[in-house]
Amino acid sequence: MSLSEPTQLIVALDFPKPNAALEFVDEMKGLPLVFKVGLELFMSGGPDLVRELVHRKQRVFLDLKMYDIPNQVAKAAQQLAFLHVEMMTLHIAGGSVMVKQVAKELSEIPNLRPKILGVTVLTSFDDTHWAEVTKSLTGHPARPGDSVSGMIAAASDWGLDGVVCSAKELSYVRKNFPSLYTVVPGIRPQGSDQNDQARVVTPAEAHQLGAHAVVVGRPITASSQPRKSAEAILKDLC
Ligand code: C5P
């Protein structure tokens, strides 16, 4: 299910310090990007860094993968919306009450409402480790792929706007839940270093498979010519 519009490029700002992130962002000035702030950078730069990015007219995806009691996550989501971020993440494993409470809280501030993206099984889980977790929870070991599709199917009407999924699950999501926005990490341009990503697709493949957005980190941030690398990837996403 290929998209008629370009796939959005989200650049993961995986820098330890805010200054390095801001310098990098300035280098990308004028490109149609969204910048993802994850736990590490948020712990060092905090809300002030997000405010500074927004002040510099940048679009921000705050990827904190929240999971707590429903009231805490809903109130945290409200604070995050006040920062004018465009997308946020929470764990689908937090359950329907948590996800629905976040959706309700954010529906009360429609002008600031970020996209709510659900996270399923982290790709750092291998089959053995996930079997161990699911067996301890339910008495039965599950395979990561089955849990991912089960979680997305269950959560599809909880008020999520989309999901973070690997290229492996993308076709399943696009076919069965076409209204969900799909954000896909694990992207590598042809011939580039895979780093620690076990299974990767190229930007063009992700676009062909219908990804609404891709997350790319090191192929851009660790490149000797980051702006050129970003421009090359943008070309492949149209
Ligand atoms: O492109 P690179 O591997 O450097 O990107 C890493 C980014 O993608 C990190 O910010 C990480 O949080 C995110 N990510 C991932 N795999 C997932 C989900 C998110 O690599 N399954």
PDB file of N, CA and C and ligand atoms in Angstrom, residues 12-14 36 38 63 65 121-124 164-166 185-188 194-197 215-221, ligand 1:
ATOM      1  N   ALA A  12      16.224  11.313  14.451  1.00  0.00           N
ATOM      2  CA  ALA A  12      16.398  11.057  15.886  1.00  0.00           C
ATOM      3  C   ALA A  12      17.578  11.879  16.396  1.00  0.00           C
ATOM      4  N   LEU A  13      17.289  12.818  17.304  1.00  0.00           N
ATOM      5  CA  LEU A  13      18.349  13.655  17.885  1.00  0.00           C
ATOM      6  C   LEU A  13      18.975  12.907  19.064  1.00  0.00           C
ATOM      7  N   ASP A  14      19.694  11.830  18.766  1.00  0.00           N
ATOM      8  CA  ASP A  14      20.284  11.035  19.845  1.00  0.00           C
ATOM      9  C   ASP A  14      21.643  11.615  20.236  1.00  0.00           C
ATOM     10  N   LYS A  36      13.154  14.101  16.520  1.00  0.00           N
ATOM     11  CA  LYS A  36      12.715  13.245  17.627  1.00  0.00           C
ATOM     12  C   LYS A  36      13.637  13.436  18.830  1.00  0.00           C
ATOM     13  N   GLY A  38      14.428  11.933  22.395  1.00  0.00           N
ATOM     14  CA  GLY A  38      14.192  10.719  23.178  1.00  0.00           C
ATOM     15  C   GLY A  38      14.585  10.923  24.634  1.00  0.00           C
ATOM     16  N   ASP A  63       9.595  11.504  22.262  1.00  0.00           N
ATOM     17  CA  ASP A  63       9.475  10.041  22.320  1.00  0.00           C
ATOM     18  C   ASP A  63       9.862   9.549  23.712  1.00  0.00           C
ATOM     19  N   LYS A  65       7.921   7.307  25.477  1.00  0.00           N
ATOM     20  CA  LYS A  65       7.346   5.960  25.671  1.00  0.00           C
ATOM     21  C   LYS A  65       6.746   5.816  27.064  1.00  0.00           C
ATOM     22  N   VAL A 121       5.868  -4.025  21.151  1.00  0.00           N
ATOM     23  CA  VAL A 121       6.988  -4.768  21.733  1.00  0.00           C
ATOM     24  C   VAL A 121       8.280  -4.101  21.271  1.00  0.00           C
ATOM     25  N   LEU A 122       9.112  -3.706  22.205  1.00  0.00           N
ATOM     26  CA  LEU A 122      10.368  -3.051  21.819  1.00  0.00           C
ATOM     27  C   LEU A 122      11.212  -4.021  20.986  1.00  0.00           C
ATOM     28  N   THR A 123      11.846  -3.499  19.951  1.00  0.00           N
ATOM     29  CA  THR A 123      12.605  -4.393  19.066  1.00  0.00           C
ATOM     30  C   THR A 123      13.863  -4.933  19.738  1.00  0.00           C
ATOM     31  N   SER A 124      14.187  -4.429  20.914  1.00  0.00           N
ATOM     32  CA  SER A 124      15.346  -4.979  21.636  1.00  0.00           C
ATOM     33  C   SER A 124      15.025  -6.359  22.230  1.00  0.00           C
ATOM     34  N   VAL A 164       4.129   3.037  16.390  1.00  0.00           N
ATOM     35  CA  VAL A 164       5.520   2.884  15.956  1.00  0.00           C
ATOM     36  C   VAL A 164       5.655   1.400  15.629  1.00  0.00           C
ATOM     37  N   CYS A 165       6.065   1.074  14.424  1.00  0.00           N
ATOM     38  CA  CYS A 165       6.192  -0.350  14.084  1.00  0.00           C
ATOM     39  C   CYS A 165       7.406  -0.559  13.188  1.00  0.00           C
ATOM     40  N   SER A 166       7.900  -1.801  13.183  1.00  0.00           N
ATOM     41  CA  SER A 166       9.038  -2.092  12.319  1.00  0.00           C
ATOM     42  C   SER A 166       8.513  -2.361  10.911  1.00  0.00           C
ATOM     43  N   PRO A 185      11.003   2.948  12.456  1.00  0.00           N
ATOM     44  CA  PRO A 185      12.461   3.075  12.629  1.00  0.00           C
ATOM     45  C   PRO A 185      13.168   1.888  11.953  1.00  0.00           C
ATOM     46  N   GLY A 186      14.489   1.846  12.072  1.00  0.00           N
ATOM     47  CA  GLY A 186      15.250   0.745  11.465  1.00  0.00           C
ATOM     48  C   GLY A 186      15.427   0.975   9.977  1.00  0.00           C
ATOM     49  N   ILE A 187      15.773   2.192   9.614  1.00  0.00           N
ATOM     50  CA  ILE A 187      15.909   2.582   8.202  1.00  0.00           C
ATOM     51  C   ILE A 187      17.392   2.785   7.880  1.00  0.00           C
ATOM     52  N   ARG A 188      17.837   2.197   6.800  1.00  0.00           N
ATOM     53  CA  ARG A 188      19.219   2.394   6.374  1.00  0.00           C
ATOM     54  C   ARG A 188      19.283   2.580   4.866  1.00  0.00           C
ATOM     55  N   GLN A 194      24.678  -0.903   9.268  1.00  0.00           N
ATOM     56  CA  GLN A 194      23.429  -1.273   9.963  1.00  0.00           C
ATOM     57  C   GLN A 194      23.468  -0.947  11.450  1.00  0.00           C
ATOM     58  N   ASN A 195      24.671  -0.667  11.995  1.00  0.00           N
ATOM     59  CA  ASN A 195      24.858  -0.471  13.438  1.00  0.00           C
ATOM     60  C   ASN A 195      24.203  -1.644  14.190  1.00  0.00           C
ATOM     61  N   ASP A 196      23.407  -1.319  15.225  1.00  0.00           N
ATOM     62  CA  ASP A 196      22.795  -2.396  16.010  1.00  0.00           C
ATOM     63  C   ASP A 196      21.385  -2.745  15.550  1.00  0.00           C
ATOM     64  N   GLN A 197      20.950  -2.244  14.415  1.00  0.00           N
ATOM     65  CA  GLN A 197      19.606  -2.561  13.918  1.00  0.00           C
ATOM     66  C   GLN A 197      19.662  -3.924  13.235  1.00  0.00           C
ATOM     67  N   VAL A 215      11.864   6.974  11.001  1.00  0.00           N
ATOM     68  CA  VAL A 215      12.805   7.565  11.961  1.00  0.00           C
ATOM     69  C   VAL A 215      14.210   7.166  11.534  1.00  0.00           C
ATOM     70  N   VAL A 216      15.052   8.154  11.323  1.00  0.00           N
ATOM     71  CA  VAL A 216      16.443   7.879  10.951  1.00  0.00           C
ATOM     72  C   VAL A 216      17.347   8.627  11.912  1.00  0.00           C
ATOM     73  N   GLY A 217      18.312   7.911  12.478  1.00  0.00           N
ATOM     74  CA  GLY A 217      19.264   8.541  13.389  1.00  0.00           C
ATOM     75  C   GLY A 217      20.650   8.599  12.782  1.00  0.00           C
ATOM     76  N   ARG A 218      21.463   7.591  13.139  1.00  0.00           N
ATOM     77  CA  ARG A 218      22.879   7.635  12.795  1.00  0.00           C
ATOM     78  C   ARG A 218      23.239   7.822  11.326  1.00  0.00           C
ATOM     79  N   PRO A 219      22.457   7.271  10.358  1.00  0.00           N
ATOM     80  CA  PRO A 219      22.844   7.532   8.962  1.00  0.00           C
ATOM     81  C   PRO A 219      22.890   9.027   8.639  1.00  0.00           C
ATOM     82  N   ILE A 220      22.212   9.851   9.455  1.00  0.00           N
ATOM     83  CA  ILE A 220      22.294  11.300   9.246  1.00  0.00           C
ATOM     84  C   ILE A 220      23.191  11.941  10.313  1.00  0.00           C
ATOM     85  N   THR A 221      22.917  11.637  11.589  1.00  0.00           N
ATOM     86  CA  THR A 221      23.652  12.354  12.651  1.00  0.00           C
ATOM     87  C   THR A 221      25.138  11.992  12.682  1.00  0.00           C
TER      88      THR A 221
HETATM   89  O1  C5P B   1      18.762   5.204  12.766  1.00  0.00           O
HETATM   90  P1  C5P B   1      19.188   4.836  14.161  1.00  0.00           P
HETATM   91  O2  C5P B   1      19.347   3.350  14.361  1.00  0.00           O
HETATM   92  O3  C5P B   1      20.373   5.609  14.670  1.00  0.00           O
HETATM   93  O4  C5P B   1      17.928   5.313  15.012  1.00  0.00           O
HETATM   94  C1  C5P B   1      17.789   5.022  16.294  1.00  0.00           C
HETATM   95  C2  C5P B   1      16.519   5.692  16.768  1.00  0.00           C
HETATM   96  O5  C5P B   1      15.348   4.941  16.399  1.00  0.00           O
HETATM   97  C3  C5P B   1      16.543   5.808  18.262  1.00  0.00           C
HETATM   98  O6  C5P B   1      16.150   7.112  18.615  1.00  0.00           O
HETATM   99  C4  C5P B   1      15.535   4.792  18.723  1.00  0.00           C
HETATM  100  O7  C5P B   1      14.796   5.240  19.831  1.00  0.00           O
HETATM  101  C5  C5P B   1      14.610   4.644  17.537  1.00  0.00           C
HETATM  102  N1  C5P B   1      14.000   3.322  17.508  1.00  0.00           N
HETATM  103  C6  C5P B   1      14.646   2.186  17.089  1.00  0.00           C
HETATM  104  N2  C5P B   1      14.005   0.988  17.059  1.00  0.00           N
HETATM  105  C7  C5P B   1      12.770   0.912  17.452  1.00  0.00           C
HETATM  106  C8  C5P B   1      12.100   2.037  17.917  1.00  0.00           C
HETATM  107  C9  C5P B   1      12.750   3.242  17.913  1.00  0.00           C
HETATM  108  O8  C5P B   1      15.787   2.211  16.729  1.00  0.00           O
HETATM  109  N3  C5P B   1      12.153  -0.236  17.399  1.00  0.00           N
END
